[in-house]
Amino acid sequence: MTSPTYRVCVVCMGNICRSPMAEAVLRRVLASHGLGERVIVESAGTGGWHAGGPMDQRALRVLAEHGYDGSEHVARQFTADWFDRYDLVLAMDRDNAAFLGRMAPPGVEVRLFRSFDPDAPAGAEVPDPYYGGEEGFVEVLSLVETASQGIAKHIADEID
């Protein structure tokens, strides 16, 4: 088994909807590209309100309906000292990217998750589905699946 050489953290607000969905999807996409054992994917939130808790049940249900497993997820909060752990920090929206950017050490870039989707407009975000219905979680899944393909290509180029 090849040891992991690349680490990714996906970050949203509370780490119960978007970022854990993206974590599950990105893991599968990376595995399908033969990178599953070379890349560690984790997620976190910029806020700690849900730390220690499970994924939002709607997110978990939508993932399960599409063959993904998020049942082991435990929410956690991203802290400034984590930047040295990761090769790539991905924010789900501009607000979280700005928050992370303010705490990042000089020279560390935080990227928007959808910036890896070649068809997404500049600055495209993954919308927060928390205050809406299940259709918002389905939309998040679709956006995340598309961008994950570009992220996998980026990582493959970085580590090969």
mmCIF file with all atom_site columns, C-alpha atoms in Angstrom:
data_model
loop_
_atom_site.group_PDB
_atom_site.id
_atom_site.type_symbol
_atom_site.label_atom_id
_atom_site.label_alt_id
_atom_site.label_comp_id
_atom_site.label_asym_id
_atom_site.label_entity_id
_atom_site.label_seq_id
_atom_site.pdbx_PDB_ins_code
_atom_site.Cartn_x
_atom_site.Cartn_y
_atom_site.Cartn_z
_atom_site.occupancy
_atom_site.B_iso_or_equiv
_atom_site.pdbx_formal_charge
_atom_site.auth_seq_id
_atom_site.auth_comp_id
_atom_site.auth_asym_id
_atom_site.auth_atom_id
_atom_site.pdbx_PDB_model_num
ATOM 1   C CA . MET A 1 1   ? 0.000   0.000  0.000   1.00 0.00 ? 1   MET A CA 1
ATOM 2   C CA . THR A 1 2   ? 1.288   3.444  -0.923  1.00 0.00 ? 2   THR A CA 1
ATOM 3   C CA . SER A 1 3   ? 1.203   5.897  1.955   1.00 0.00 ? 3   SER A CA 1
ATOM 4   C CA . PRO A 1 4   ? -0.806  9.099  1.462   1.00 0.00 ? 4   PRO A CA 1
ATOM 5   C CA . THR A 1 5   ? 1.175   11.921 -0.035  1.00 0.00 ? 5   THR A CA 1
ATOM 6   C CA . TYR A 1 6   ? -1.491  14.609 -0.268  1.00 0.00 ? 6   TYR A CA 1
ATOM 7   C CA . ARG A 1 7   ? -4.016  15.968 2.244   1.00 0.00 ? 7   ARG A CA 1
ATOM 8   C CA . VAL A 1 8   ? -7.196  17.927 1.548   1.00 0.00 ? 8   VAL A CA 1
ATOM 9   C CA . CYS A 1 9   ? -9.609  19.664 3.913   1.00 0.00 ? 9   CYS A CA 1
ATOM 10  C CA . VAL A 1 10  ? -13.031 20.801 2.725   1.00 0.00 ? 10  VAL A CA 1
ATOM 11  C CA . VAL A 1 11  ? -14.526 23.592 4.833   1.00 0.00 ? 11  VAL A CA 1
ATOM 12  C CA . CYS A 1 12  ? -18.014 25.043 5.222   1.00 0.00 ? 12  CYS A CA 1
ATOM 13  C CA . MET A 1 13  ? -19.734 26.864 8.085   1.00 0.00 ? 13  MET A CA 1
ATOM 14  C CA . GLY A 1 14  ? -20.740 24.133 10.536  1.00 0.00 ? 14  GLY A CA 1
ATOM 15  C CA . ASN A 1 15  ? -19.339 20.922 9.032   1.00 0.00 ? 15  ASN A CA 1
ATOM 16  C CA . ILE A 1 16  ? -22.680 19.168 8.946   1.00 0.00 ? 16  ILE A CA 1
ATOM 17  C CA . CYS A 1 17  ? -23.950 19.695 5.375   1.00 0.00 ? 17  CYS A CA 1
ATOM 18  C CA . ARG A 1 18  ? -21.763 20.791 2.468   1.00 0.00 ? 18  ARG A CA 1
ATOM 19  C CA . SER A 1 19  ? -18.249 19.917 3.572   1.00 0.00 ? 19  SER A CA 1
ATOM 20  C CA . PRO A 1 20  ? -19.019 16.400 4.821   1.00 0.00 ? 20  PRO A CA 1
ATOM 21  C CA . MET A 1 21  ? -20.993 15.717 1.649   1.00 0.00 ? 21  MET A CA 1
ATOM 22  C CA . ALA A 1 22  ? -18.010 16.921 -0.380  1.00 0.00 ? 22  ALA A CA 1
ATOM 23  C CA . GLU A 1 23  ? -15.657 14.811 1.732   1.00 0.00 ? 23  GLU A CA 1
ATOM 24  C CA . ALA A 1 24  ? -17.624 11.638 0.980   1.00 0.00 ? 24  ALA A CA 1
ATOM 25  C CA . VAL A 1 25  ? -17.914 12.411 -2.729  1.00 0.00 ? 25  VAL A CA 1
ATOM 26  C CA . LEU A 1 26  ? -14.302 13.484 -3.162  1.00 0.00 ? 26  LEU A CA 1
ATOM 27  C CA . ARG A 1 27  ? -13.051 10.317 -1.479  1.00 0.00 ? 27  ARG A CA 1
ATOM 28  C CA . ARG A 1 28  ? -14.992 8.184  -3.949  1.00 0.00 ? 28  ARG A CA 1
ATOM 29  C CA . VAL A 1 29  ? -13.944 10.237 -6.963  1.00 0.00 ? 29  VAL A CA 1
ATOM 30  C CA . LEU A 1 30  ? -10.294 10.091 -5.928  1.00 0.00 ? 30  LEU A CA 1
ATOM 31  C CA . ALA A 1 31  ? -10.559 6.320  -5.476  1.00 0.00 ? 31  ALA A CA 1
ATOM 32  C CA . SER A 1 32  ? -12.078 6.010  -8.961  1.00 0.00 ? 32  SER A CA 1
ATOM 33  C CA . HIS A 1 33  ? -9.024  7.871  -10.308 1.00 0.00 ? 33  HIS A CA 1
ATOM 34  C CA . GLY A 1 34  ? -6.667  5.487  -8.504  1.00 0.00 ? 34  GLY A CA 1
ATOM 35  C CA . LEU A 1 35  ? -5.735  8.109  -5.909  1.00 0.00 ? 35  LEU A CA 1
ATOM 36  C CA . GLY A 1 36  ? -7.706  6.826  -2.933  1.00 0.00 ? 36  GLY A CA 1
ATOM 37  C CA . GLU A 1 37  ? -4.710  5.488  -1.063  1.00 0.00 ? 37  GLU A CA 1
ATOM 38  C CA . ARG A 1 38  ? -2.515  8.485  -1.854  1.00 0.00 ? 38  ARG A CA 1
ATOM 39  C CA . VAL A 1 39  ? -4.861  11.235 -0.697  1.00 0.00 ? 39  VAL A CA 1
ATOM 40  C CA . ILE A 1 40  ? -6.472  11.900 2.680   1.00 0.00 ? 40  ILE A CA 1
ATOM 41  C CA . VAL A 1 41  ? -9.702  13.897 2.537   1.00 0.00 ? 41  VAL A CA 1
ATOM 42  C CA . GLU A 1 42  ? -11.163 15.477 5.657   1.00 0.00 ? 42  GLU A CA 1
ATOM 43  C CA . SER A 1 43  ? -13.655 18.224 6.394   1.00 0.00 ? 43  SER A CA 1
ATOM 44  C CA . ALA A 1 44  ? -14.288 20.884 9.005   1.00 0.00 ? 44  ALA A CA 1
ATOM 45  C CA . GLY A 1 45  ? -16.338 23.973 9.731   1.00 0.00 ? 45  GLY A CA 1
ATOM 46  C CA . THR A 1 46  ? -15.297 27.536 10.408  1.00 0.00 ? 46  THR A CA 1
ATOM 47  C CA . GLY A 1 47  ? -17.666 27.549 13.383  1.00 0.00 ? 47  GLY A CA 1
ATOM 48  C CA . GLY A 1 48  ? -17.788 25.117 16.263  1.00 0.00 ? 48  GLY A CA 1
ATOM 49  C CA . TRP A 1 49  ? -21.540 25.013 16.941  1.00 0.00 ? 49  TRP A CA 1
ATOM 50  C CA . HIS A 1 50  ? -21.921 21.418 15.778  1.00 0.00 ? 50  HIS A CA 1
ATOM 51  C CA . ALA A 1 51  ? -18.474 20.076 16.802  1.00 0.00 ? 51  ALA A CA 1
ATOM 52  C CA . GLY A 1 52  ? -18.745 16.488 17.975  1.00 0.00 ? 52  GLY A CA 1
ATOM 53  C CA . GLY A 1 53  ? -22.121 15.977 16.334  1.00 0.00 ? 53  GLY A CA 1
ATOM 54  C CA . PRO A 1 54  ? -23.227 13.982 13.279  1.00 0.00 ? 54  PRO A CA 1
ATOM 55  C CA . MET A 1 55  ? -23.956 15.105 9.757   1.00 0.00 ? 55  MET A CA 1
ATOM 56  C CA . ASP A 1 56  ? -27.308 16.761 9.071   1.00 0.00 ? 56  ASP A CA 1
ATOM 57  C CA . GLN A 1 57  ? -29.839 13.969 8.521   1.00 0.00 ? 57  GLN A CA 1
ATOM 58  C CA . ARG A 1 58  ? -30.965 15.411 5.192   1.00 0.00 ? 58  ARG A CA 1
ATOM 59  C CA . ALA A 1 59  ? -27.376 15.444 3.915   1.00 0.00 ? 59  ALA A CA 1
ATOM 60  C CA . LEU A 1 60  ? -26.855 11.905 5.158   1.00 0.00 ? 60  LEU A CA 1
ATOM 61  C CA . ARG A 1 61  ? -30.055 10.727 3.478   1.00 0.00 ? 61  ARG A CA 1
ATOM 62  C CA . VAL A 1 62  ? -29.208 12.320 0.111   1.00 0.00 ? 62  VAL A CA 1
ATOM 63  C CA . LEU A 1 63  ? -25.711 10.839 0.228   1.00 0.00 ? 63  LEU A CA 1
ATOM 64  C CA . ALA A 1 64  ? -27.097 7.383  1.046   1.00 0.00 ? 64  ALA A CA 1
ATOM 65  C CA . GLU A 1 65  ? -29.676 7.619  -1.748  1.00 0.00 ? 65  GLU A CA 1
ATOM 66  C CA . HIS A 1 66  ? -26.779 8.135  -4.168  1.00 0.00 ? 66  HIS A CA 1
ATOM 67  C CA . GLY A 1 67  ? -24.554 5.380  -2.776  1.00 0.00 ? 67  GLY A CA 1
ATOM 68  C CA . TYR A 1 68  ? -22.286 7.423  -0.499  1.00 0.00 ? 68  TYR A CA 1
ATOM 69  C CA . ASP A 1 69  ? -21.647 6.729  3.177   1.00 0.00 ? 69  ASP A CA 1
ATOM 70  C CA . GLY A 1 70  ? -21.448 9.618  5.604   1.00 0.00 ? 70  GLY A CA 1
ATOM 71  C CA . SER A 1 71  ? -22.513 7.707  8.697   1.00 0.00 ? 71  SER A CA 1
ATOM 72  C CA . GLU A 1 72  ? -19.134 7.967  10.455  1.00 0.00 ? 72  GLU A CA 1
ATOM 73  C CA . HIS A 1 73  ? -18.887 11.749 10.153  1.00 0.00 ? 73  HIS A CA 1
ATOM 74  C CA . VAL A 1 74  ? -18.219 13.779 13.290  1.00 0.00 ? 74  VAL A CA 1
ATOM 75  C CA . ALA A 1 75  ? -18.288 17.566 12.911  1.00 0.00 ? 75  ALA A CA 1
ATOM 76  C CA . ARG A 1 76  ? -15.224 19.560 13.901  1.00 0.00 ? 76  ARG A CA 1
ATOM 77  C CA . GLN A 1 77  ? -13.921 23.105 13.694  1.00 0.00 ? 77  GLN A CA 1
ATOM 78  C CA . PHE A 1 78  ? -10.973 24.213 11.563  1.00 0.00 ? 78  PHE A CA 1
ATOM 79  C CA . THR A 1 79  ? -8.282  26.073 13.500  1.00 0.00 ? 79  THR A CA 1
ATOM 80  C CA . ALA A 1 80  ? -5.364  28.164 12.256  1.00 0.00 ? 80  ALA A CA 1
ATOM 81  C CA . ASP A 1 81  ? -2.751  25.598 13.264  1.00 0.00 ? 81  ASP A CA 1
ATOM 82  C CA . TRP A 1 82  ? -4.298  23.108 10.829  1.00 0.00 ? 82  TRP A CA 1
ATOM 83  C CA . PHE A 1 83  ? -2.975  24.857 7.719   1.00 0.00 ? 83  PHE A CA 1
ATOM 84  C CA . ASP A 1 84  ? 0.331   23.022 7.979   1.00 0.00 ? 84  ASP A CA 1
ATOM 85  C CA . ARG A 1 85  ? -1.540  19.689 7.870   1.00 0.00 ? 85  ARG A CA 1
ATOM 86  C CA . TYR A 1 86  ? -3.047  20.207 4.423   1.00 0.00 ? 86  TYR A CA 1
ATOM 87  C CA . ASP A 1 87  ? -1.821  20.599 0.873   1.00 0.00 ? 87  ASP A CA 1
ATOM 88  C CA . LEU A 1 88  ? -5.193  21.940 -0.261  1.00 0.00 ? 88  LEU A CA 1
ATOM 89  C CA . VAL A 1 89  ? -7.860  23.779 1.742   1.00 0.00 ? 89  VAL A CA 1
ATOM 90  C CA . LEU A 1 90  ? -11.172 24.137 -0.097  1.00 0.00 ? 90  LEU A CA 1
ATOM 91  C CA . ALA A 1 91  ? -13.951 26.468 1.028   1.00 0.00 ? 91  ALA A CA 1
ATOM 92  C CA . MET A 1 92  ? -17.523 25.922 -0.055  1.00 0.00 ? 92  MET A CA 1
ATOM 93  C CA . ASP A 1 93  ? -18.321 29.643 -0.348  1.00 0.00 ? 93  ASP A CA 1
ATOM 94  C CA . ARG A 1 94  ? -16.685 33.060 -0.429  1.00 0.00 ? 94  ARG A CA 1
ATOM 95  C CA . ASP A 1 95  ? -17.527 33.920 3.195   1.00 0.00 ? 95  ASP A CA 1
ATOM 96  C CA . ASN A 1 96  ? -15.781 30.825 4.515   1.00 0.00 ? 96  ASN A CA 1
ATOM 97  C CA . ALA A 1 97  ? -12.891 31.347 2.090   1.00 0.00 ? 97  ALA A CA 1
ATOM 98  C CA . ALA A 1 98  ? -12.452 34.900 3.387   1.00 0.00 ? 98  ALA A CA 1
ATOM 99  C CA . PHE A 1 99  ? -12.576 33.706 7.003   1.00 0.00 ? 99  PHE A CA 1
ATOM 100 C CA . LEU A 1 100 ? -9.967  31.028 6.307   1.00 0.00 ? 100 LEU A CA 1
ATOM 101 C CA . GLY A 1 101 ? -7.863  33.489 4.312   1.00 0.00 ? 101 GLY A CA 1
ATOM 102 C CA . ARG A 1 102 ? -7.684  35.842 7.291   1.00 0.00 ? 102 ARG A CA 1
ATOM 103 C CA . MET A 1 103 ? -6.305  33.088 9.520   1.00 0.00 ? 103 MET A CA 1
ATOM 104 C CA . ALA A 1 104 ? -4.027  31.472 6.917   1.00 0.00 ? 104 ALA A CA 1
ATOM 105 C CA . PRO A 1 105 ? -0.290  31.990 7.167   1.00 0.00 ? 105 PRO A CA 1
ATOM 106 C CA . PRO A 1 106 ? 1.384   34.068 4.423   1.00 0.00 ? 106 PRO A CA 1
ATOM 107 C CA . GLY A 1 107 ? 1.612   32.239 1.113   1.00 0.00 ? 107 GLY A CA 1
ATOM 108 C CA . VAL A 1 108 ? -1.183  29.751 1.842   1.00 0.00 ? 108 VAL A CA 1
ATOM 109 C CA . GLU A 1 109 ? -4.007  29.837 -0.669  1.00 0.00 ? 109 GLU A CA 1
ATOM 110 C CA . VAL A 1 110 ? -7.578  28.832 0.138   1.00 0.00 ? 110 VAL A CA 1
ATOM 111 C CA . ARG A 1 111 ? -9.512  27.822 -2.972  1.00 0.00 ? 111 ARG A CA 1
ATOM 112 C CA . LEU A 1 112 ? -13.225 27.708 -3.620  1.00 0.00 ? 112 LEU A CA 1
ATOM 113 C CA . PHE A 1 113 ? -14.426 24.125 -4.121  1.00 0.00 ? 113 PHE A CA 1
ATOM 114 C CA . ARG A 1 114 ? -16.212 24.990 -7.379  1.00 0.00 ? 114 ARG A CA 1
ATOM 115 C CA . SER A 1 115 ? -13.137 26.718 -8.800  1.00 0.00 ? 115 SER A CA 1
ATOM 116 C CA . PHE A 1 116 ? -12.205 23.251 -10.095 1.00 0.00 ? 116 PHE A CA 1
ATOM 117 C CA . ASP A 1 117 ? -15.397 22.976 -12.166 1.00 0.00 ? 117 ASP A CA 1
ATOM 118 C CA . PRO A 1 118 ? -14.429 24.241 -15.640 1.00 0.00 ? 118 PRO A CA 1
ATOM 119 C CA . ASP A 1 119 ? -18.057 25.128 -16.411 1.00 0.00 ? 119 ASP A CA 1
ATOM 120 C CA . ALA A 1 120 ? -18.643 27.147 -13.223 1.00 0.00 ? 120 ALA A CA 1
ATOM 121 C CA . PRO A 1 121 ? -18.371 30.919 -13.389 1.00 0.00 ? 121 PRO A CA 1
ATOM 122 C CA . ALA A 1 122 ? -15.536 32.624 -11.508 1.00 0.00 ? 122 ALA A CA 1
ATOM 123 C CA . GLY A 1 123 ? -16.324 32.819 -7.805  1.00 0.00 ? 123 GLY A CA 1
ATOM 124 C CA . ALA A 1 124 ? -19.007 30.115 -7.978  1.00 0.00 ? 124 ALA A CA 1
ATOM 125 C CA . GLU A 1 125 ? -20.061 28.775 -4.595  1.00 0.00 ? 125 GLU A CA 1
ATOM 126 C CA . VAL A 1 126 ? -21.723 25.676 -3.218  1.00 0.00 ? 126 VAL A CA 1
ATOM 127 C CA . PRO A 1 127 ? -24.903 27.117 -1.659  1.00 0.00 ? 127 PRO A CA 1
ATOM 128 C CA . ASP A 1 128 ? -25.770 26.334 1.948   1.00 0.00 ? 128 ASP A CA 1
ATOM 129 C CA . PRO A 1 129 ? -28.817 24.032 1.970   1.00 0.00 ? 129 PRO A CA 1
ATOM 130 C CA . TYR A 1 130 ? -29.299 24.105 5.760   1.00 0.00 ? 130 TYR A CA 1
ATOM 131 C CA . TYR A 1 131 ? -32.372 26.366 5.908   1.00 0.00 ? 131 TYR A CA 1
ATOM 132 C CA . GLY A 1 132 ? -34.126 24.838 2.898   1.00 0.00 ? 132 GLY A CA 1
ATOM 133 C CA . GLY A 1 133 ? -35.614 21.541 1.865   1.00 0.00 ? 133 GLY A CA 1
ATOM 134 C CA . GLU A 1 134 ? -34.070 18.327 0.634   1.00 0.00 ? 134 GLU A CA 1
ATOM 135 C CA . GLU A 1 135 ? -33.809 19.675 -2.931  1.00 0.00 ? 135 GLU A CA 1
ATOM 136 C CA . GLY A 1 136 ? -30.999 21.951 -1.747  1.00 0.00 ? 136 GLY A CA 1
ATOM 137 C CA . PHE A 1 137 ? -29.002 18.931 -0.626  1.00 0.00 ? 137 PHE A CA 1
ATOM 138 C CA . VAL A 1 138 ? -29.561 17.262 -3.993  1.00 0.00 ? 138 VAL A CA 1
ATOM 139 C CA . GLU A 1 139 ? -28.245 20.414 -5.693  1.00 0.00 ? 139 GLU A CA 1
ATOM 140 C CA . VAL A 1 140 ? -25.189 20.439 -3.404  1.00 0.00 ? 140 VAL A CA 1
ATOM 141 C CA . LEU A 1 141 ? -24.490 16.811 -4.277  1.00 0.00 ? 141 LEU A CA 1
ATOM 142 C CA . SER A 1 142 ? -24.629 17.542 -8.000  1.00 0.00 ? 142 SER A CA 1
ATOM 143 C CA . LEU A 1 143 ? -22.322 20.567 -7.734  1.00 0.00 ? 143 LEU A CA 1
ATOM 144 C CA . VAL A 1 144 ? -19.884 18.665 -5.548  1.00 0.00 ? 144 VAL A CA 1
ATOM 145 C CA . GLU A 1 145 ? -19.792 15.640 -7.855  1.00 0.00 ? 145 GLU A CA 1
ATOM 146 C CA . THR A 1 146 ? -18.965 17.850 -10.837 1.00 0.00 ? 146 THR A CA 1
ATOM 147 C CA . ALA A 1 147 ? -16.243 19.882 -9.116  1.00 0.00 ? 147 ALA A CA 1
ATOM 148 C CA . SER A 1 148 ? -14.721 16.750 -7.554  1.00 0.00 ? 148 SER A CA 1
ATOM 149 C CA . GLN A 1 149 ? -13.710 15.520 -11.002 1.00 0.00 ? 149 GLN A CA 1
ATOM 150 C CA . GLY A 1 150 ? -11.651 18.671 -11.516 1.00 0.00 ? 150 GLY A CA 1
ATOM 151 C CA . ILE A 1 151 ? -10.179 18.416 -8.028  1.00 0.00 ? 151 ILE A CA 1
ATOM 152 C CA . ALA A 1 152 ? -9.102  14.839 -8.717  1.00 0.00 ? 152 ALA A CA 1
ATOM 153 C CA . LYS A 1 153 ? -7.385  15.936 -11.925 1.00 0.00 ? 153 LYS A CA 1
ATOM 154 C CA . HIS A 1 154 ? -5.648  18.793 -10.080 1.00 0.00 ? 154 HIS A CA 1
ATOM 155 C CA . ILE A 1 155 ? -4.403  16.474 -7.341  1.00 0.00 ? 155 ILE A CA 1
ATOM 156 C CA . ALA A 1 156 ? -3.246  13.872 -9.868  1.00 0.00 ? 156 ALA A CA 1
ATOM 157 C CA . ASP A 1 157 ? -1.197  16.582 -11.603 1.00 0.00 ? 157 ASP A CA 1
ATOM 158 C CA . GLU A 1 158 ? 0.211   17.734 -8.251  1.00 0.00 ? 158 GLU A CA 1
ATOM 159 C CA . ILE A 1 159 ? 1.361   14.350 -6.989  1.00 0.00 ? 159 ILE A CA 1
ATOM 160 C CA . ASP A 1 160 ? 2.501   12.696 -10.212 1.00 0.00 ? 160 ASP A CA 1
#
